């Protein structure tokens, strides 16, 4: 680790910190239906969409109506994207003449993009036409992110309101998230990416002549536009197979910094939006503080592990002075690679600028563990916030048990109904991740897809289901995922990780919305101070991460000690 490396990390995180308040306030105005700078331009467009869709923007929905609307919209998006991929050979903008995507891969991909996971069992430049990339994948990048934001706003309203049976209108919230937040920011970021060297063209490829005189076909396409919303919407799906390690997706240190900044900006600002809308900005900063502590710890652990190097490589004569650079891009270096790895897994982004499977044992453990904590650091756009609020409810419940009082959060009493749904939500990840990993580790045809024997091979399987169920989308590398088994089971894991989690969360929101909001008293446990932040961090680590410890011991931790002993498997 170096001072320069830490300075790079610090400056970038400081830039994100400076955007939290202005962007958070702007989004609070958007979702409260107040006038913004973009209202003169977008107001007519917004209400024109309502007229076309037959939506009454003044009519609010109960938690069940809101949830059913979200599920219906997601189902329609899945069916449309699946059909598009299966009919790709007959659709326009297919200059490479790519055939239809196979059924199991189309299922996996459609589920992946609709759930904001963007797990990719294919190489984009050799599988997807420009039409599929733009009209299919990029559109879902927008609307899946907007769906997450809408759900978070509904939960915020449940905490802000008193004796109200409605949470807003899903169609209105999703439309506003797309029009007023995601589209304008994506346009700015896309133009910046084009200026930095990312392609934005409908050409299929160019042919270059190598130094040896041989021709080389280089794939092109509308990269910058997809890259922008990929990061802003915490989607992570890359235009190219190697994602942000590809020079056309991430050509320079400046584009790398913009990638990380774009990933963090909206999820972090949404937490401030929460504080603003519930009338307690200190509460928003408390949640941001807990997220920041865990995320920075993850960055530090990854940076340290990779800077220490790999004893196995040192033993065969590789200079250890630069640490473990295998699988990394020299144009980014270890510091910004470590920051990217921690951010993309602390979020539910899934983009990568290095191969996580090439990290050291502990370096590879940290990104996996950050996903297993529940994708709340600060998590995906919207999904991270409502996931963190579930942990906040669990924290005040534990605090209430300690002092013998009925727990409260922002004036709402937390009772058995809310705790039942909260426990259902937090059990989804371990059940799906550990269940599918255990089955896959026992089936010969599933094990045959593993690229490396021993504990690293177990990590490949564990990381895949962790990434899918956590709606992250990043890959550990080494695992051949494009098989009927993994395409199907990873798709199921994504569906459960998104929808089996959010339905109990929305049930909690419906229960809280109708409760009376009581003023704080002398006996109320304050949830906007350092004591609560510490308790919240503890609950996240215990409930979010401790249940995965046995599996982690058998995978990356064993690999770490083997590396120290100079052993390979």
JSON list of N, CA and C in Angstrom, two decimals, residues 33-85:
[
{"chain": "A", "resi": 33, "resn": "UNK", "atom": "N", "xyz": [-42.97, 15.14, -5.91]},
{"chain": "A", "resi": 33, "resn": "UNK", "atom": "CA", "xyz": [-43.80, 15.81, -6.91]},
{"chain": "A", "resi": 33, "resn": "UNK", "atom": "C", "xyz": [-43.61, 17.30, -6.96]},
{"chain": "A", "resi": 34, "resn": "UNK", "atom": "N", "xyz": [-42.50, 17.81, -6.44]},
{"chain": "A", "resi": 34, "resn": "UNK", "atom": "CA", "xyz": [-42.24, 19.24, -6.45]},
{"chain": "A", "resi": 34, "resn": "UNK", "atom": "C", "xyz": [-41.56, 19.66, -7.75]},
{"chain": "A", "resi": 35, "resn": "UNK", "atom": "N", "xyz": [-41.58, 20.94, -8.02]},
{"chain": "A", "resi": 35, "resn": "UNK", "atom": "CA", "xyz": [-40.98, 21.48, -9.24]},
{"chain": "A", "resi": 35, "resn": "UNK", "atom": "C", "xyz": [-39.45, 21.41, -9.13]},
{"chain": "A", "resi": 36, "resn": "UNK", "atom": "N", "xyz": [-38.82, 21.02, -10.23]},
{"chain": "A", "resi": 36, "resn": "UNK", "atom": "CA", "xyz": [-37.36, 20.97, -10.31]},
{"chain": "A", "resi": 36, "resn": "UNK", "atom": "C", "xyz": [-36.89, 21.74, -11.54]},
{"chain": "A", "resi": 37, "resn": "UNK", "atom": "N", "xyz": [-35.58, 21.80, -11.71]},
{"chain": "A", "resi": 37, "resn": "UNK", "atom": "CA", "xyz": [-35.01, 22.49, -12.86]},
{"chain": "A", "resi": 37, "resn": "UNK", "atom": "C", "xyz": [-35.44, 21.87, -14.18]},
{"chain": "A", "resi": 38, "resn": "UNK", "atom": "N", "xyz": [-35.70, 20.58, -14.16]},
{"chain": "A", "resi": 38, "resn": "UNK", "atom": "CA", "xyz": [-36.06, 19.88, -15.39]},
{"chain": "A", "resi": 38, "resn": "UNK", "atom": "C", "xyz": [-37.56, 19.84, -15.64]},
{"chain": "A", "resi": 39, "resn": "UNK", "atom": "N", "xyz": [-38.35, 20.34, -14.72]},
{"chain": "A", "resi": 39, "resn": "UNK", "atom": "CA", "xyz": [-39.81, 20.27, -14.86]},
{"chain": "A", "resi": 39, "resn": "UNK", "atom": "C", "xyz": [-40.32, 20.98, -16.12]},
{"chain": "A", "resi": 40, "resn": "UNK", "atom": "N", "xyz": [-39.81, 22.17, -16.47]},
{"chain": "A", "resi": 40, "resn": "UNK", "atom": "CA", "xyz": [-40.31, 22.81, -17.69]},
{"chain": "A", "resi": 40, "resn": "UNK", "atom": "C", "xyz": [-40.11, 21.97, -18.95]},
{"chain": "A", "resi": 41, "resn": "UNK", "atom": "N", "xyz": [-39.07, 21.14, -18.96]},
{"chain": "A", "resi": 41, "resn": "UNK", "atom": "CA", "xyz": [-38.78, 20.31, -20.13]},
{"chain": "A", "resi": 41, "resn": "UNK", "atom": "C", "xyz": [-39.53, 18.99, -20.07]},
{"chain": "A", "resi": 42, "resn": "UNK", "atom": "N", "xyz": [-39.62, 18.39, -18.89]},
{"chain": "A", "resi": 42, "resn": "UNK", "atom": "CA", "xyz": [-40.09, 17.02, -18.78]},
{"chain": "A", "resi": 42, "resn": "UNK", "atom": "C", "xyz": [-41.52, 16.86, -18.28]},
{"chain": "A", "resi": 43, "resn": "UNK", "atom": "N", "xyz": [-42.14, 17.94, -17.80]},
{"chain": "A", "resi": 43, "resn": "UNK", "atom": "CA", "xyz": [-43.48, 17.81, -17.23]},
{"chain": "A", "resi": 43, "resn": "UNK", "atom": "C", "xyz": [-44.48, 17.28, -18.26]},
{"chain": "A", "resi": 44, "resn": "UNK", "atom": "N", "xyz": [-44.45, 17.85, -19.47]},
{"chain": "A", "resi": 44, "resn": "UNK", "atom": "CA", "xyz": [-45.38, 17.41, -20.51]},
{"chain": "A", "resi": 44, "resn": "UNK", "atom": "C", "xyz": [-45.09, 15.98, -20.95]},
{"chain": "A", "resi": 45, "resn": "UNK", "atom": "N", "xyz": [-43.80, 15.63, -21.02]},
{"chain": "A", "resi": 45, "resn": "UNK", "atom": "CA", "xyz": [-43.44, 14.27, -21.38]},
{"chain": "A", "resi": 45, "resn": "UNK", "atom": "C", "xyz": [-43.97, 13.29, -20.33]},
{"chain": "A", "resi": 46, "resn": "UNK", "atom": "N", "xyz": [-43.76, 13.63, -19.06]},
{"chain": "A", "resi": 46, "resn": "UNK", "atom": "CA", "xyz": [-44.21, 12.76, -17.97]},
{"chain": "A", "resi": 46, "resn": "UNK", "atom": "C", "xyz": [-45.71, 12.52, -18.04]},
{"chain": "A", "resi": 47, "resn": "UNK", "atom": "N", "xyz": [-46.48, 13.58, -18.15]},
{"chain": "A", "resi": 47, "resn": "UNK", "atom": "CA", "xyz": [-47.94, 13.43, -18.13]},
{"chain": "A", "resi": 47, "resn": "UNK", "atom": "C", "xyz": [-48.46, 12.86, -19.45]},
{"chain": "A", "resi": 48, "resn": "UNK", "atom": "N", "xyz": [-47.71, 13.05, -20.53]},
{"chain": "A", "resi": 48, "resn": "UNK", "atom": "CA", "xyz": [-48.07, 12.38, -21.78]},
{"chain": "A", "resi": 48, "resn": "UNK", "atom": "C", "xyz": [-47.95, 10.87, -21.65]},
{"chain": "A", "resi": 49, "resn": "UNK", "atom": "N", "xyz": [-46.94, 10.41, -20.94]},
{"chain": "A", "resi": 49, "resn": "UNK", "atom": "CA", "xyz": [-46.77, 8.97, -20.70]},
{"chain": "A", "resi": 49, "resn": "UNK", "atom": "C", "xyz": [-47.91, 8.43, -19.84]},
{"chain": "A", "resi": 50, "resn": "UNK", "atom": "N", "xyz": [-48.36, 9.22, -18.87]},
{"chain": "A", "resi": 50, "resn": "UNK", "atom": "CA", "xyz": [-49.49, 8.77, -18.04]},
{"chain": "A", "resi": 50, "resn": "UNK", "atom": "C", "xyz": [-50.75, 8.62, -18.89]},
{"chain": "A", "resi": 51, "resn": "UNK", "atom": "N", "xyz": [-50.98, 9.57, -19.80]},
{"chain": "A", "resi": 51, "resn": "UNK", "atom": "CA", "xyz": [-52.18, 9.49, -20.64]},
{"chain": "A", "resi": 51, "resn": "UNK", "atom": "C", "xyz": [-52.12, 8.27, -21.56]},
{"chain": "A", "resi": 52, "resn": "UNK", "atom": "N", "xyz": [-50.95, 8.04, -22.15]},
{"chain": "A", "resi": 52, "resn": "UNK", "atom": "CA", "xyz": [-50.80, 6.88, -23.04]},
{"chain": "A", "resi": 52, "resn": "UNK", "atom": "C", "xyz": [-51.00, 5.58, -22.27]},
{"chain": "A", "resi": 53, "resn": "UNK", "atom": "N", "xyz": [-50.50, 5.51, -21.05]},
{"chain": "A", "resi": 53, "resn": "UNK", "atom": "CA", "xyz": [-50.60, 4.29, -20.25]},
{"chain": "A", "resi": 53, "resn": "UNK", "atom": "C", "xyz": [-51.88, 4.17, -19.47]},
{"chain": "A", "resi": 54, "resn": "UNK", "atom": "N", "xyz": [-52.75, 5.18, -19.54]},
{"chain": "A", "resi": 54, "resn": "UNK", "atom": "CA", "xyz": [-54.01, 5.13, -18.79]},
{"chain": "A", "resi": 54, "resn": "UNK", "atom": "C", "xyz": [-53.79, 5.21, -17.29]},
{"chain": "A", "resi": 55, "resn": "UNK", "atom": "N", "xyz": [-52.78, 5.96, -16.86]},
{"chain": "A", "resi": 55, "resn": "UNK", "atom": "CA", "xyz": [-52.43, 6.06, -15.44]},
{"chain": "A", "resi": 55, "resn": "UNK", "atom": "C", "xyz": [-52.99, 7.36, -14.86]},
{"chain": "A", "resi": 56, "resn": "UNK", "atom": "N", "xyz": [-53.64, 7.26, -13.73]},
{"chain": "A", "resi": 56, "resn": "UNK", "atom": "CA", "xyz": [-54.07, 8.43, -12.97]},
{"chain": "A", "resi": 56, "resn": "UNK", "atom": "C", "xyz": [-53.00, 8.72, -11.92]},
{"chain": "A", "resi": 57, "resn": "UNK", "atom": "N", "xyz": [-52.17, 9.76, -12.12]},
{"chain": "A", "resi": 57, "resn": "UNK", "atom": "CA", "xyz": [-51.06, 10.01, -11.20]},
{"chain": "A", "resi": 57, "resn": "UNK", "atom": "C", "xyz": [-51.50, 10.41, -9.80]},
{"chain": "A", "resi": 58, "resn": "UNK", "atom": "N", "xyz": [-52.77, 10.79, -9.66]},
{"chain": "A", "resi": 58, "resn": "UNK", "atom": "CA", "xyz": [-53.25, 11.21, -8.35]},
{"chain": "A", "resi": 58, "resn": "UNK", "atom": "C", "xyz": [-53.74, 10.02, -7.51]},
{"chain": "A", "resi": 59, "resn": "UNK", "atom": "N", "xyz": [-53.91, 8.87, -8.14]},
{"chain": "A", "resi": 59, "resn": "UNK", "atom": "CA", "xyz": [-54.44, 7.71, -7.44]},
{"chain": "A", "resi": 59, "resn": "UNK", "atom": "C", "xyz": [-53.30, 6.90, -6.85]},
{"chain": "A", "resi": 60, "resn": "UNK", "atom": "N", "xyz": [-53.29, 6.76, -5.53]},
{"chain": "A", "resi": 60, "resn": "UNK", "atom": "CA", "xyz": [-52.23, 6.01, -4.86]},
{"chain": "A", "resi": 60, "resn": "UNK", "atom": "C", "xyz": [-52.62, 4.55, -4.65]},
{"chain": "A", "resi": 61, "resn": "UNK", "atom": "N", "xyz": [-51.62, 3.74, -4.35]},
{"chain": "A", "resi": 61, "resn": "UNK", "atom": "CA", "xyz": [-51.84, 2.30, -4.21]},
{"chain": "A", "resi": 61, "resn": "UNK", "atom": "C", "xyz": [-51.47, 1.83, -2.80]},
{"chain": "A", "resi": 62, "resn": "UNK", "atom": "N", "xyz": [-52.16, 0.78, -2.36]},
{"chain": "A", "resi": 62, "resn": "UNK", "atom": "CA", "xyz": [-51.78, 0.12, -1.12]},
{"chain": "A", "resi": 62, "resn": "UNK", "atom": "C", "xyz": [-50.46, -0.62, -1.34]},
{"chain": "A", "resi": 63, "resn": "UNK", "atom": "N", "xyz": [-49.89, -1.16, -0.27]},
{"chain": "A", "resi": 63, "resn": "UNK", "atom": "CA", "xyz": [-48.62, -1.87, -0.45]},
{"chain": "A", "resi": 63, "resn": "UNK", "atom": "C", "xyz": [-48.80, -3.07, -1.38]},
{"chain": "A", "resi": 64, "resn": "UNK", "atom": "N", "xyz": [-49.95, -3.73, -1.31]},
{"chain": "A", "resi": 64, "resn": "UNK", "atom": "CA", "xyz": [-50.17, -4.88, -2.17]},
{"chain": "A", "resi": 64, "resn": "UNK", "atom": "C", "xyz": [-50.36, -4.45, -3.62]},
{"chain": "A", "resi": 65, "resn": "UNK", "atom": "N", "xyz": [-51.12, -3.38, -3.84]},
{"chain": "A", "resi": 65, "resn": "UNK", "atom": "CA", "xyz": [-51.31, -2.89, -5.19]},
{"chain": "A", "resi": 65, "resn": "UNK", "atom": "C", "xyz": [-50.00, -2.41, -5.81]},
{"chain": "A", "resi": 66, "resn": "UNK", "atom": "N", "xyz": [-49.21, -1.73, -5.01]},
{"chain": "A", "resi": 66, "resn": "UNK", "atom": "CA", "xyz": [-47.90, -1.24, -5.46]},
{"chain": "A", "resi": 66, "resn": "UNK", "atom": "C", "xyz": [-47.00, -2.41, -5.84]},
{"chain": "A", "resi": 67, "resn": "UNK", "atom": "N", "xyz": [-46.99, -3.43, -4.99]},
{"chain": "A", "resi": 67, "resn": "UNK", "atom": "CA", "xyz": [-46.14, -4.60, -5.23]},
{"chain": "A", "resi": 67, "resn": "UNK", "atom": "C", "xyz": [-46.60, -5.37, -6.46]},
{"chain": "A", "resi": 68, "resn": "UNK", "atom": "N", "xyz": [-47.90, -5.55, -6.61]},
{"chain": "A", "resi": 68, "resn": "UNK", "atom": "CA", "xyz": [-48.42, -6.28, -7.77]},
{"chain": "A", "resi": 68, "resn": "UNK", "atom": "C", "xyz": [-48.13, -5.54, -9.06]},
{"chain": "A", "resi": 69, "resn": "UNK", "atom": "N", "xyz": [-48.21, -4.22, -9.03]},
{"chain": "A", "resi": 69, "resn": "UNK", "atom": "CA", "xyz": [-47.87, -3.43, -10.22]},
{"chain": "A", "resi": 69, "resn": "UNK", "atom": "C", "xyz": [-46.40, -3.62, -10.58]},
{"chain": "A", "resi": 70, "resn": "UNK", "atom": "N", "xyz": [-45.53, -3.62, -9.57]},
{"chain": "A", "resi": 70, "resn": "UNK", "atom": "CA", "xyz": [-44.11, -3.84, -9.81]},
{"chain": "A", "resi": 70, "resn": "UNK", "atom": "C", "xyz": [-43.85, -5.22, -10.39]},
{"chain": "A", "resi": 71, "resn": "UNK", "atom": "N", "xyz": [-44.50, -6.24, -9.84]},
{"chain": "A", "resi": 71, "resn": "UNK", "atom": "CA", "xyz": [-44.32, -7.61, -10.33]},
{"chain": "A", "resi": 71, "resn": "UNK", "atom": "C", "xyz": [-44.84, -7.75, -11.76]},
{"chain": "A", "resi": 72, "resn": "UNK", "atom": "N", "xyz": [-45.98, -7.14, -12.06]},
{"chain": "A", "resi": 72, "resn": "UNK", "atom": "CA", "xyz": [-46.53, -7.21, -13.41]},
{"chain": "A", "resi": 72, "resn": "UNK", "atom": "C", "xyz": [-45.60, -6.52, -14.41]},
{"chain": "A", "resi": 73, "resn": "UNK", "atom": "N", "xyz": [-45.07, -5.38, -14.03]},
{"chain": "A", "resi": 73, "resn": "UNK", "atom": "CA", "xyz": [-44.14, -4.66, -14.91]},
{"chain": "A", "resi": 73, "resn": "UNK", "atom": "C", "xyz": [-42.87, -5.48, -15.14]},
{"chain": "A", "resi": 74, "resn": "UNK", "atom": "N", "xyz": [-42.36, -6.10, -14.10]},
{"chain": "A", "resi": 74, "resn": "UNK", "atom": "CA", "xyz": [-41.14, -6.91, -14.23]},
{"chain": "A", "resi": 74, "resn": "UNK", "atom": "C", "xyz": [-41.40, -8.14, -15.09]},
{"chain": "A", "resi": 75, "resn": "UNK", "atom": "N", "xyz": [-42.57, -8.76, -14.93]},
{"chain": "A", "resi": 75, "resn": "UNK", "atom": "CA", "xyz": [-42.91, -9.92, -15.76]},
{"chain": "A", "resi": 75, "resn": "UNK", "atom": "C", "xyz": [-43.00, -9.53, -17.23]},
{"chain": "A", "resi": 76, "resn": "UNK", "atom": "N", "xyz": [-43.63, -8.40, -17.50]},
{"chain": "A", "resi": 76, "resn": "UNK", "atom": "CA", "xyz": [-43.74, -7.93, -18.88]},
{"chain": "A", "resi": 76, "resn": "UNK", "atom": "C", "xyz": [-42.35, -7.65, -19.46]},
{"chain": "A", "resi": 77, "resn": "UNK", "atom": "N", "xyz": [-41.47, -7.06, -18.66]},
{"chain": "A", "resi": 77, "resn": "UNK", "atom": "CA", "xyz": [-40.11, -6.80, -19.11]},
{"chain": "A", "resi": 77, "resn": "UNK", "atom": "C", "xyz": [-39.35, -8.08, -19.40]},
{"chain": "A", "resi": 78, "resn": "UNK", "atom": "N", "xyz": [-39.53, -9.08, -18.54]},
{"chain": "A", "resi": 78, "resn": "UNK", "atom": "CA", "xyz": [-38.87, -10.37, -18.77]},
{"chain": "A", "resi": 78, "resn": "UNK", "atom": "C", "xyz": [-39.34, -11.01, -20.07]},
{"chain": "A", "resi": 79, "resn": "UNK", "atom": "N", "xyz": [-40.67, -11.05, -20.29]},
{"chain": "A", "resi": 79, "resn": "UNK", "atom": "CA", "xyz": [-41.20, -11.69, -21.49]},
{"chain": "A", "resi": 79, "resn": "UNK", "atom": "C", "xyz": [-40.75, -10.97, -22.75]},
{"chain": "A", "resi": 80, "resn": "UNK", "atom": "N", "xyz": [-40.74, -9.64, -22.71]},
{"chain": "A", "resi": 80, "resn": "UNK", "atom": "CA", "xyz": [-40.31, -8.87, -23.88]},
{"chain": "A", "resi": 80, "resn": "UNK", "atom": "C", "xyz": [-38.84, -9.10, -24.18]},
{"chain": "A", "resi": 81, "resn": "UNK", "atom": "N", "xyz": [-38.00, -9.09, -23.16]},
{"chain": "A", "resi": 81, "resn": "UNK", "atom": "CA", "xyz": [-36.56, -9.29, -23.38]},
{"chain": "A", "resi": 81, "resn": "UNK", "atom": "C", "xyz": [-36.26, -10.71, -23.81]},
{"chain": "A", "resi": 82, "resn": "UNK", "atom": "N", "xyz": [-36.93, -11.68, -23.21]},
{"chain": "A", "resi": 82, "resn": "UNK", "atom": "CA", "xyz": [-36.72, -13.08, -23.61]},
{"chain": "A", "resi": 82, "resn": "UNK", "atom": "C", "xyz": [-37.09, -13.27, -25.08]},
{"chain": "A", "resi": 83, "resn": "UNK", "atom": "N", "xyz": [-38.23, -12.72, -25.49]},
{"chain": "A", "resi": 83, "resn": "UNK", "atom": "CA", "xyz": [-38.65, -12.84, -26.89]},
{"chain": "A", "resi": 83, "resn": "UNK", "atom": "C", "xyz": [-37.65, -12.16, -27.82]},
{"chain": "A", "resi": 84, "resn": "UNK", "atom": "N", "xyz": [-37.15, -11.02, -27.42]},
{"chain": "A", "resi": 84, "resn": "UNK", "atom": "CA", "xyz": [-36.19, -10.29, -28.24]},
{"chain": "A", "resi": 84, "resn": "UNK", "atom": "C", "xyz": [-34.92, -11.10, -28.45]},
{"chain": "A", "resi": 85, "resn": "UNK", "atom": "N", "xyz": [-34.43, -11.74, -27.40]},
{"chain": "A", "resi": 85, "resn": "UNK", "atom": "CA", "xyz": [-33.20, -12.53, -27.51]},
{"chain": "A", "resi": 85, "resn": "UNK", "atom": "C", "xyz": [-33.41, -13.78, -28.34]}
]
